[in-house]
């Protein structure tokens, strides 16, 4: 099990309720979690306070979660990136990213908090795309 104390987790979702709820759950379980609501805000936060883990929705406004993940991974290669989505267009976006060499962990929405905590405690898995 990973040491949660001081592990910074950045949650990115344009649905405020989802981002805020996940941040609260993670905080209650020993993580230093921050919720932001756009890819642009995630990049600003990741530059100012580099996260250990970023959990991002894929389908968002101007900047999608994959674009955000690519930027964060390039500037913080040790950051664990987890993407999640319930949108039908997500597999196509993930395949394009994979073809360009960007491979991220992925979970389908809705994500159960217990499952998310288990995944954060586990070693990162290489996605099957």
C-alpha angles and dihedrals in degrees: 000000000000122000105257098191110103092003104138116215122189114202117199122190131136088217099084095201093057094046094045093046094050091047091051093049092049092047090051088053098052104271127125097234132181127187122212128174108217142034090248092054090047091055092049091050094044091053094046096041112013111219127222089214132019120197111191139177110233104216110057138135123285097344118037125215094257092055088048092048093050091053095046093046091050092052097037109028092177092059113109109227122207120180125194135181146154096203124116093226094059098090091056092050091048092049091052091049091047091051088056091052098260109130120178136171112259135198129180122241132274092055118191112230092229090054091048092051090049090051093049090051092049127077112269113268124218106242122244106230 
